[in-house]
mmCIF file of C-alpha atoms in Angstrom:
data_model
loop_
_atom_site.group_PDB
_atom_site.id
_atom_site.type_symbol
_atom_site.label_atom_id
_atom_site.label_comp_id
_atom_site.label_asym_id
_atom_site.label_seq_id
_atom_site.Cartn_x
_atom_site.Cartn_y
_atom_site.Cartn_z
ATOM 1 C CA MET A 1 -47.216 -19.880 94.291
ATOM 2 C CA SER A 2 -49.935 -21.604 91.688
ATOM 3 C CA ALA A 3 -48.615 -24.019 88.939
ATOM 4 C CA THR A 4 -49.578 -21.787 86.254
ATOM 5 C CA ALA A 5 -47.444 -19.228 87.665
ATOM 6 C CA ARG A 6 -43.645 -21.347 87.458
ATOM 7 C CA PRO A 7 -41.291 -20.162 84.546
ATOM 8 C CA LYS A 8 -42.167 -22.903 81.871
ATOM 9 C CA VAL A 9 -40.476 -25.568 79.814
ATOM 10 C CA GLU A 10 -41.548 -23.887 76.256
ATOM 11 C CA GLN A 11 -41.231 -26.593 73.524
ATOM 12 C CA LEU A 12 -39.270 -24.739 70.626
ATOM 13 C CA THR A 13 -39.541 -26.387 66.809
ATOM 14 C CA TYR A 14 -37.064 -26.016 64.223
ATOM 15 C CA SER A 15 -39.076 -22.287 62.693
ATOM 16 C CA PRO A 16 -35.808 -20.260 59.964
ATOM 17 C CA ALA A 17 -37.603 -16.950 58.621
ATOM 18 C CA SER A 18 -38.810 -17.206 55.323
ATOM 19 C CA PRO A 19 -37.731 -18.078 52.519
ATOM 20 C CA TYR A 20 -35.028 -19.459 54.054
ATOM 21 C CA PRO A 21 -35.464 -23.009 52.200
ATOM 22 C CA TYR A 22 -32.979 -25.932 54.412
ATOM 23 C CA ASP A 23 -33.528 -28.531 56.780
ATOM 24 C CA LEU A 24 -29.816 -26.219 58.965
ATOM 25 C CA GLU A 25 -29.478 -22.934 59.549
ATOM 26 C CA VAL A 26 -26.465 -21.380 61.292
ATOM 27 C CA PHE A 27 -26.099 -18.586 62.988
ATOM 28 C CA ARG A 28 -24.130 -16.674 65.519
ATOM 29 C CA LEU A 29 -25.297 -15.932 68.772
ATOM 30 C CA SER A 30 -24.787 -12.540 68.493
ATOM 31 C CA ASP A 31 -27.524 -12.645 66.092
ATOM 32 C CA LEU A 32 -29.855 -14.034 67.929
ATOM 33 C CA LYS A 33 -29.520 -11.929 70.589
ATOM 34 C CA ARG A 34 -30.341 -8.673 68.236
ATOM 35 C CA ARG A 35 -33.395 -10.680 67.389
ATOM 36 C CA SER A 36 -34.455 -11.666 70.025
ATOM 37 C CA THR A 37 -35.652 -10.219 74.011
ATOM 38 C CA VAL A 38 -33.926 -10.643 77.373
ATOM 39 C CA GLN A 39 -36.219 -12.474 78.145
ATOM 40 C CA ALA A 40 -36.699 -15.037 75.608
ATOM 41 C CA MET A 41 -32.589 -16.002 76.026
ATOM 42 C CA ARG A 42 -33.265 -16.699 79.951
ATOM 43 C CA ARG A 43 -36.107 -19.256 78.871
ATOM 44 C CA THR A 44 -35.319 -22.568 79.137
ATOM 45 C CA TYR A 45 -36.273 -24.183 76.355
ATOM 46 C CA CYS A 46 -37.454 -27.100 74.725
ATOM 47 C CA TYR A 47 -36.207 -28.350 71.485
ATOM 48 C CA GLU A 48 -37.081 -30.662 68.998
ATOM 49 C CA PHE A 49 -34.437 -30.509 66.498
ATOM 50 C CA TYR A 50 -30.798 -30.870 67.271
ATOM 51 C CA MET A 51 -28.553 -28.103 67.757
ATOM 52 C CA LEU A 52 -24.203 -27.967 68.280
ATOM 53 C CA ILE A 53 -23.441 -24.573 70.238
ATOM 54 C CA CYS A 54 -19.299 -23.867 69.389
ATOM 55 C CA VAL A 55 -18.339 -21.133 71.879
ATOM 56 C CA THR A 56 -15.455 -18.554 70.720
ATOM 57 C CA GLU A 57 -15.001 -16.349 72.616
ATOM 58 C CA GLY A 58 -15.813 -15.368 75.889
ATOM 59 C CA GLN A 59 -16.402 -17.788 78.954
ATOM 60 C CA CYS A 60 -20.284 -18.731 80.539
ATOM 61 C CA THR A 61 -22.830 -21.346 82.054
ATOM 62 C CA HIS A 62 -25.412 -23.449 79.919
ATOM 63 C CA PHE A 63 -27.881 -25.108 81.902
ATOM 64 C CA VAL A 64 -28.056 -28.983 80.078
ATOM 65 C CA ASP A 65 -31.441 -30.982 81.569
ATOM 66 C CA PHE A 66 -31.103 -28.318 84.912
ATOM 67 C CA GLU A 67 -27.427 -29.298 84.790
ATOM 68 C CA PRO A 68 -24.804 -26.332 84.871
ATOM 69 C CA VAL A 69 -21.860 -26.843 81.615
ATOM 70 C CA GLU A 70 -19.408 -24.514 81.770
ATOM 71 C CA CYS A 71 -18.369 -23.202 78.614
ATOM 72 C CA SER A 72 -15.006 -21.051 76.972
ATOM 73 C CA ALA A 73 -13.770 -20.571 74.234
ATOM 74 C CA GLY A 74 -13.311 -23.722 72.110
ATOM 75 C CA THR A 75 -16.347 -25.145 74.055
ATOM 76 C CA LEU A 76 -18.688 -27.647 71.626
ATOM 77 C CA LEU A 77 -21.468 -28.504 72.532
ATOM 78 C CA THR A 78 -24.268 -31.266 71.310
ATOM 79 C CA LEU A 79 -27.965 -30.759 72.501
ATOM 80 C CA ARG A 80 -30.228 -33.917 71.098
ATOM 81 C CA PRO A 81 -34.049 -33.076 71.070
ATOM 82 C CA GLY A 82 -36.073 -33.839 74.328
ATOM 83 C CA GLN A 83 -32.939 -31.973 76.331
ATOM 84 C CA ALA A 84 -34.075 -28.622 78.288
ATOM 85 C CA HIS A 85 -31.808 -26.158 77.841
ATOM 86 C CA ASN A 86 -31.028 -22.930 79.051
ATOM 87 C CA PHE A 87 -28.600 -20.383 78.010
ATOM 88 C CA GLY A 88 -27.279 -18.403 80.999
ATOM 89 C CA SER A 89 -27.082 -15.333 82.541
ATOM 90 C CA GLU A 90 -23.453 -14.236 81.100
ATOM 91 C CA GLU A 91 -23.783 -11.920 78.291
ATOM 92 C CA ASP A 92 -20.598 -11.171 77.922
ATOM 93 C CA TRP A 93 -19.329 -14.879 75.214
ATOM 94 C CA ASP A 94 -20.151 -15.330 71.587
ATOM 95 C CA GLY A 95 -20.171 -18.367 69.271
ATOM 96 C CA TRP A 96 -22.079 -20.459 66.763
ATOM 97 C CA MET A 97 -25.034 -21.992 66.268
ATOM 98 C CA VAL A 98 -25.847 -24.953 64.308
ATOM 99 C CA LEU A 99 -29.608 -26.379 63.943
ATOM 100 C CA LEU A 100 -31.021 -29.063 62.169
ATOM 101 C CA ARG A 101 -34.145 -31.527 61.649
ATOM 102 C CA PRO A 102 -34.014 -34.766 62.562
ATOM 103 C CA GLU A 103 -34.881 -35.367 59.011
ATOM 104 C CA PHE A 104 -31.622 -33.729 57.709
ATOM 105 C CA LEU A 105 -30.114 -36.559 60.173
ATOM 106 C CA ARG A 106 -32.230 -39.437 58.877
ATOM 107 C CA SER A 107 -31.692 -38.814 54.627
ATOM 108 C CA ALA A 108 -31.240 -41.645 52.728
ATOM 109 C CA GLU A 109 -28.863 -39.399 51.181
ATOM 110 C CA SER A 110 -26.913 -37.295 54.380
ATOM 111 C CA ALA A 111 -24.170 -38.387 52.690
ATOM 112 C CA PRO A 112 -21.986 -38.691 50.131
ATOM 113 C CA THR A 113 -22.011 -42.506 50.782
ATOM 114 C CA GLY A 114 -25.680 -43.007 51.017
ATOM 115 C CA ALA A 115 -25.356 -43.369 55.076
ATOM 116 C CA GLU A 116 -26.159 -41.605 57.774
ATOM 117 C CA ILE A 117 -25.686 -38.972 59.909
ATOM 118 C CA SER A 118 -27.580 -40.075 62.550
ATOM 119 C CA PRO A 119 -24.855 -42.345 63.911
ATOM 120 C CA LEU A 120 -21.886 -39.687 64.047
ATOM 121 C CA VAL A 121 -24.185 -36.934 65.958
ATOM 122 C CA ASP A 122 -25.032 -39.993 68.987
ATOM 123 C CA TYR A 123 -21.113 -41.059 69.245
ATOM 124 C CA LEU A 124 -20.173 -37.304 70.175
ATOM 125 C CA PRO A 125 -20.082 -36.283 74.036
ATOM 126 C CA GLY A 126 -21.948 -33.625 75.252
ATOM 127 C CA SER A 127 -19.433 -31.789 75.626
ATOM 128 C CA ILE A 128 -16.133 -31.068 74.027
ATOM 129 C CA CYS A 129 -13.725 -28.647 74.567
ATOM 130 C CA LEU A 130 -11.231 -27.970 71.210
ATOM 131 C CA ASP A 131 -8.287 -27.112 71.350
ATOM 132 C CA PRO A 132 -7.359 -23.882 69.527
ATOM 133 C CA THR A 133 -5.948 -25.291 66.536
ATOM 134 C CA GLU A 134 -9.262 -27.757 66.474
ATOM 135 C CA LEU A 135 -11.187 -23.868 66.822
ATOM 136 C CA ARG A 136 -10.027 -22.965 63.594
ATOM 137 C CA ARG A 137 -10.532 -25.743 61.774
ATOM 138 C CA ALA A 138 -14.399 -26.325 63.352
ATOM 139 C CA VAL A 139 -14.841 -22.822 62.827
ATOM 140 C CA GLN A 140 -13.891 -22.515 59.526
ATOM 141 C CA ASP A 141 -16.138 -25.417 58.290
ATOM 142 C CA ILE A 142 -18.906 -23.517 59.893
ATOM 143 C CA GLN A 143 -18.400 -20.901 58.417
ATOM 144 C CA CYS A 144 -18.369 -21.932 55.124
ATOM 145 C CA ILE A 145 -21.584 -23.980 55.954
ATOM 146 C CA HIS A 146 -23.796 -20.557 57.074
ATOM 147 C CA ASP A 147 -21.934 -18.799 53.972
ATOM 148 C CA ASP A 148 -23.232 -22.404 50.804
ATOM 149 C CA ALA A 149 -26.476 -21.528 53.243
ATOM 150 C CA ARG A 150 -27.113 -18.048 51.540
ATOM 151 C CA LEU A 151 -25.614 -19.268 48.118
ATOM 152 C CA TRP A 152 -28.929 -18.295 45.442
ATOM 153 C CA LEU A 153 -31.118 -16.243 48.265
ATOM 154 C CA PRO A 154 -32.540 -12.592 47.905
ATOM 155 C CA GLY A 155 -30.176 -10.011 48.804
ATOM 156 C CA ARG A 156 -26.678 -11.885 48.442
ATOM 157 C CA PRO A 157 -24.135 -9.917 46.080
ATOM 158 C CA ASP A 158 -24.205 -12.359 44.111
ATOM 159 C CA ALA A 159 -27.649 -13.883 43.822
ATOM 160 C CA GLN A 160 -29.077 -14.480 40.635
ATOM 161 C CA PRO A 161 -30.883 -10.550 39.932
ATOM 162 C CA GLY A 162 -34.268 -11.413 39.103
ATOM 163 C CA ILE A 163 -35.693 -13.444 41.410
ATOM 164 C CA GLU A 164 -38.421 -11.999 43.626
ATOM 165 C CA THR A 165 -38.073 -13.183 48.032
ATOM 166 C CA ALA A 166 -41.612 -15.702 47.277
ATOM 167 C CA ASP A 167 -40.062 -17.209 44.839
ATOM 168 C CA VAL A 168 -37.048 -18.277 46.284
ATOM 169 C CA THR A 169 -37.439 -22.211 46.641
ATOM 170 C CA ALA A 170 -38.635 -22.179 43.397
ATOM 171 C CA SER A 171 -36.181 -20.620 41.462
ATOM 172 C CA CYS A 172 -32.662 -21.714 42.956
ATOM 173 C CA PRO A 173 -31.523 -24.974 42.859
ATOM 174 C CA SER A 174 -32.685 -25.887 46.470
ATOM 175 C CA VAL A 175 -31.579 -28.912 46.335
ATOM 176 C CA GLY A 176 -28.159 -28.718 44.829
ATOM 177 C CA VAL A 177 -27.247 -26.823 47.985
ATOM 178 C CA ASP A 178 -29.545 -28.659 50.751
ATOM 179 C CA VAL A 179 -26.684 -31.940 49.122
ATOM 180 C CA LEU A 180 -23.409 -29.832 49.572
ATOM 181 C CA LEU A 181 -24.843 -28.206 52.990
ATOM 182 C CA ARG A 182 -24.978 -32.483 53.320
ATOM 183 C CA CYS A 183 -21.408 -33.133 52.841
ATOM 184 C CA ARG A 184 -20.579 -30.440 54.567
ATOM 185 C CA PHE A 185 -22.046 -30.725 57.768
ATOM 186 C CA TYR A 186 -21.041 -35.291 57.201
ATOM 187 C CA ALA A 187 -17.896 -34.194 57.644
ATOM 188 C CA LEU A 188 -17.803 -31.169 60.131
ATOM 189 C CA LEU A 189 -19.448 -34.273 62.167
ATOM 190 C CA THR A 190 -16.905 -37.361 60.614
ATOM 191 C CA TRP A 191 -14.340 -34.953 61.923
ATOM 192 C CA LEU A 192 -15.412 -33.805 65.366
ATOM 193 C CA ALA A 193 -16.077 -38.279 66.166
ATOM 194 C CA PHE A 194 -12.705 -38.962 64.614
ATOM 195 C CA LEU A 195 -11.484 -36.743 67.151
ATOM 196 C CA HIS A 196 -13.430 -36.512 70.073
ATOM 197 C CA GLY A 197 -16.425 -39.078 69.647
ATOM 198 C CA ARG A 198 -16.770 -42.091 72.859
ATOM 199 C CA ARG A 199 -14.819 -44.770 72.662
ATOM 200 C CA GLN A 200 -16.610 -46.884 69.095
ATOM 201 C CA GLU A 201 -16.725 -51.192 68.590
ATOM 202 C CA PRO A 202 -15.531 -52.311 65.605
ATOM 203 C CA ALA A 203 -17.731 -51.494 62.262
ATOM 204 C CA SER A 204 -20.087 -54.144 62.013
ATOM 205 C CA GLN A 205 -21.203 -53.970 65.653
ATOM 206 C CA GLN A 206 -22.045 -50.319 65.791
ATOM 207 C CA SER A 207 -25.352 -50.141 63.884
ATOM 208 C CA ALA A 208 -26.335 -53.644 66.163
ATOM 209 C CA MET A 209 -25.634 -52.052 69.361
ATOM 210 C CA LEU A 210 -27.148 -48.155 68.253
ATOM 211 C CA LEU A 211 -30.280 -50.366 67.809
ATOM 212 C CA ARG A 212 -30.517 -51.728 71.402
ATOM 213 C CA PHE A 213 -29.478 -48.287 72.538
ATOM 214 C CA ARG A 214 -33.221 -47.041 70.909
ATOM 215 C CA GLN A 215 -34.466 -49.643 71.654
ATOM 216 C CA PHE A 216 -33.523 -48.480 75.128
ATOM 217 C CA GLU A 217 -34.259 -45.270 75.416
ATOM 218 C CA LYS A 218 -37.352 -45.269 73.757
ATOM 219 C CA LEU A 219 -38.425 -48.176 76.755
ATOM 220 C CA VAL A 220 -37.411 -45.916 79.228
ATOM 221 C CA ASP A 221 -38.860 -43.608 78.475
ATOM 222 C CA GLU A 222 -42.501 -44.817 77.879
ATOM 223 C CA HIS A 223 -41.857 -47.586 81.661
ATOM 224 C CA PHE A 224 -39.501 -45.877 83.524
ATOM 225 C CA SER A 225 -42.033 -45.557 85.940
ATOM 226 C CA GLN A 226 -43.230 -49.033 86.091
ATOM 227 C CA TRP A 227 -39.918 -50.559 85.492
ATOM 228 C CA SER A 228 -36.805 -49.120 87.944
ATOM 229 C CA GLN A 229 -34.718 -51.900 87.040
ATOM 230 C CA VAL A 230 -32.089 -52.278 84.081
ATOM 231 C CA GLY A 231 -33.450 -56.721 83.734
ATOM 232 C CA ASP A 232 -37.480 -55.553 83.484
ATOM 233 C CA TYR A 233 -36.168 -53.850 79.775
ATOM 234 C CA ALA A 234 -33.565 -56.393 79.158
ATOM 235 C CA SER A 235 -35.966 -59.002 79.314
ATOM 236 C CA TYR A 236 -38.727 -57.750 77.488
ATOM 237 C CA LEU A 237 -36.087 -56.855 74.403
ATOM 238 C CA GLY A 238 -34.785 -60.682 74.916
ATOM 239 C CA CYS A 239 -31.091 -59.331 75.696
ATOM 240 C CA THR A 240 -28.922 -59.410 78.648
ATOM 241 C CA GLU A 241 -28.931 -57.296 80.551
ATOM 242 C CA LYS A 242 -24.474 -57.585 80.233
ATOM 243 C CA SER A 243 -25.537 -56.345 76.692
ATOM 244 C CA LEU A 244 -27.885 -53.846 77.552
ATOM 245 C CA THR A 245 -25.462 -52.001 79.663
ATOM 246 C CA ARG A 246 -22.604 -52.477 76.839
ATOM 247 C CA ALA A 247 -24.795 -50.652 73.940
ATOM 248 C CA THR A 248 -25.674 -47.996 76.582
ATOM 249 C CA LEU A 249 -21.812 -48.019 76.667
ATOM 250 C CA ALA A 250 -20.619 -47.562 73.512
ATOM 251 C CA VAL A 251 -23.905 -44.824 72.882
ATOM 252 C CA GLN A 252 -23.362 -43.199 75.942
ATOM 253 C CA GLY A 253 -21.270 -43.602 77.612
ATOM 254 C CA ILE A 254 -22.181 -44.882 80.528
ATOM 255 C CA SER A 255 -24.222 -48.083 82.026
ATOM 256 C CA ALA A 256 -27.593 -48.978 81.767
ATOM 257 C CA LYS A 257 -28.269 -48.071 85.736
ATOM 258 C CA THR A 258 -26.905 -45.162 85.574
ATOM 259 C CA TYR A 259 -28.802 -43.921 82.443
ATOM 260 C CA LEU A 260 -32.573 -45.438 83.519
ATOM 261 C CA SER A 261 -31.329 -43.387 86.897
ATOM 262 C CA LYS A 262 -30.497 -39.966 85.249
ATOM 263 C CA ARG A 263 -33.806 -40.621 83.490
ATOM 264 C CA ILE A 264 -36.146 -40.917 86.182
ATOM 265 C CA VAL A 265 -34.040 -37.733 88.145
ATOM 266 C CA LEU A 266 -34.099 -35.303 85.601
ATOM 267 C CA GLU A 267 -38.142 -36.077 85.369
ATOM 268 C CA ALA A 268 -38.155 -35.527 89.132
ATOM 269 C CA LYS A 269 -36.822 -32.077 88.608
ATOM 270 C CA ARG A 270 -38.744 -31.334 85.568
ATOM 271 C CA LEU A 271 -41.807 -31.921 88.327
ATOM 272 C CA LEU A 272 -40.191 -30.322 91.487
ATOM 273 C CA THR A 273 -39.468 -27.408 89.037
ATOM 274 C CA HIS A 274 -42.206 -26.537 87.267
ATOM 275 C CA THR A 275 -45.520 -28.646 89.231
ATOM 276 C CA ASP A 276 -46.985 -27.371 92.754
ATOM 277 C CA LEU A 277 -46.936 -31.704 92.843
ATOM 278 C CA SER A 278 -46.150 -32.579 96.809
ATOM 279 C CA ILE A 279 -43.238 -34.682 96.809
ATOM 280 C CA GLY A 280 -45.714 -37.587 97.764
ATOM 281 C CA ALA A 281 -47.630 -37.255 94.445
ATOM 282 C CA LEU A 282 -44.391 -36.770 92.749
ATOM 283 C CA SER A 283 -42.444 -39.910 94.243
ATOM 284 C CA GLY A 284 -46.274 -41.622 93.241
ATOM 285 C CA ARG A 285 -45.926 -40.563 89.507
ATOM 286 C CA LEU A 286 -42.041 -41.937 89.791
ATOM 287 C CA GLY A 287 -43.375 -45.190 90.923
ATOM 288 C CA PHE A 288 -41.859 -44.930 94.111
ATOM 289 C CA GLY A 289 -43.724 -46.654 96.545
ATOM 290 C CA GLU A 290 -42.974 -44.897 99.648
ATOM 291 C CA VAL A 291 -41.688 -41.379 100.108
ATOM 292 C CA ASP A 292 -38.872 -42.325 101.870
ATOM 293 C CA ARG A 293 -37.765 -44.597 99.085
ATOM 294 C CA PHE A 294 -37.290 -41.726 96.393
ATOM 295 C CA CYS A 295 -35.969 -38.509 99.120
ATOM 296 C CA LYS A 296 -32.916 -41.773 99.451
ATOM 297 C CA PHE A 297 -32.700 -41.512 95.524
ATOM 298 C CA PHE A 298 -33.186 -38.572 94.906
ATOM 299 C CA LYS A 299 -30.416 -36.778 97.200
ATOM 300 C CA ARG A 300 -27.797 -39.761 96.172
ATOM 301 C CA GLU A 301 -28.280 -39.143 92.640
ATOM 302 C CA THR A 302 -27.866 -34.848 93.054
ATOM 303 C CA SER A 303 -26.964 -34.446 96.981
ATOM 304 C CA PHE A 304 -29.809 -32.403 97.541
ATOM 305 C CA THR A 305 -33.280 -32.935 99.119
ATOM 306 C CA PRO A 306 -36.329 -32.739 96.947
ATOM 307 C CA LYS A 307 -37.864 -29.751 98.981
ATOM 308 C CA ASP A 308 -34.005 -28.525 99.375
ATOM 309 C CA PHE A 309 -34.059 -29.071 95.066
ATOM 310 C CA ARG A 310 -37.801 -27.413 94.500
ATOM 311 C CA LYS A 311 -36.851 -23.986 96.585
ATOM 312 C CA SER A 312 -33.436 -23.234 94.967
ATOM 313 C CA ALA A 313 -34.871 -23.916 91.034
ATOM 314 C CA THR A 314 -38.098 -21.517 91.906
ATOM 315 C CA THR A 315 -36.812 -19.081 93.469
ATOM 316 C CA SER A 316 -33.086 -18.467 91.129
#
């Protein structure tokens, strides 16, 4: 099979339908299905935005960075920019989806206090299991965000008369609605982080540790094929391996070594699935001097040989 014949991971930007003016959008999965094709729903996407998926009914298996995630009513997924995601093949489920630009999180006015929302998202696990009471609360909060986002939009019974669709962004108090959306979303994230966030260090240490992890994360993305040891990154950042591991544990819940290995495995899976590179060429691209060394690493991390993984990924 040629490389061009392989299914691709498609980049997806945040682009709500006009005239929707906000950096956050909420809708039901069932609504998305109605305006999409079955083929589009089965594709694997790499988002350039954040997404929360709250499953409210049914069961399904999503794939996040090519790993299966079993979901049922009460599952809340947090997807970050750059992650690969596939909705899976199950049809008998529904839920709420919250999409937001990264800029929505980084705004200096993203919270009533002026604090950024970004750290709250970073401390949420990729998957949360809400109990029935928590699910009702989450759905209520998401529904409020959904309803508030449609204030002053045309087509609503309570929309102001005389506002034309083309003029909505200029005529409506979008700044006020935007602040309202930020406040509601900040409250939702704060509640989720309080109940289900990863264990955090004292507040005085959080910002420094998050900054250190962000530096590590950026370096890993740039150098994982050249630097295979945590010590390489610690040396560049001027810190100890132990402090780098503490920062990674605080933000991701895993050690720095495990984070680095997962990043290499993710790239290997992408190359095995979406290119025709030989195992030897792929091994070299990832910085492994010998093919056997790469094969042992991949088998240890995934329980598959590279050849077996490629076969299963391209025939499924």
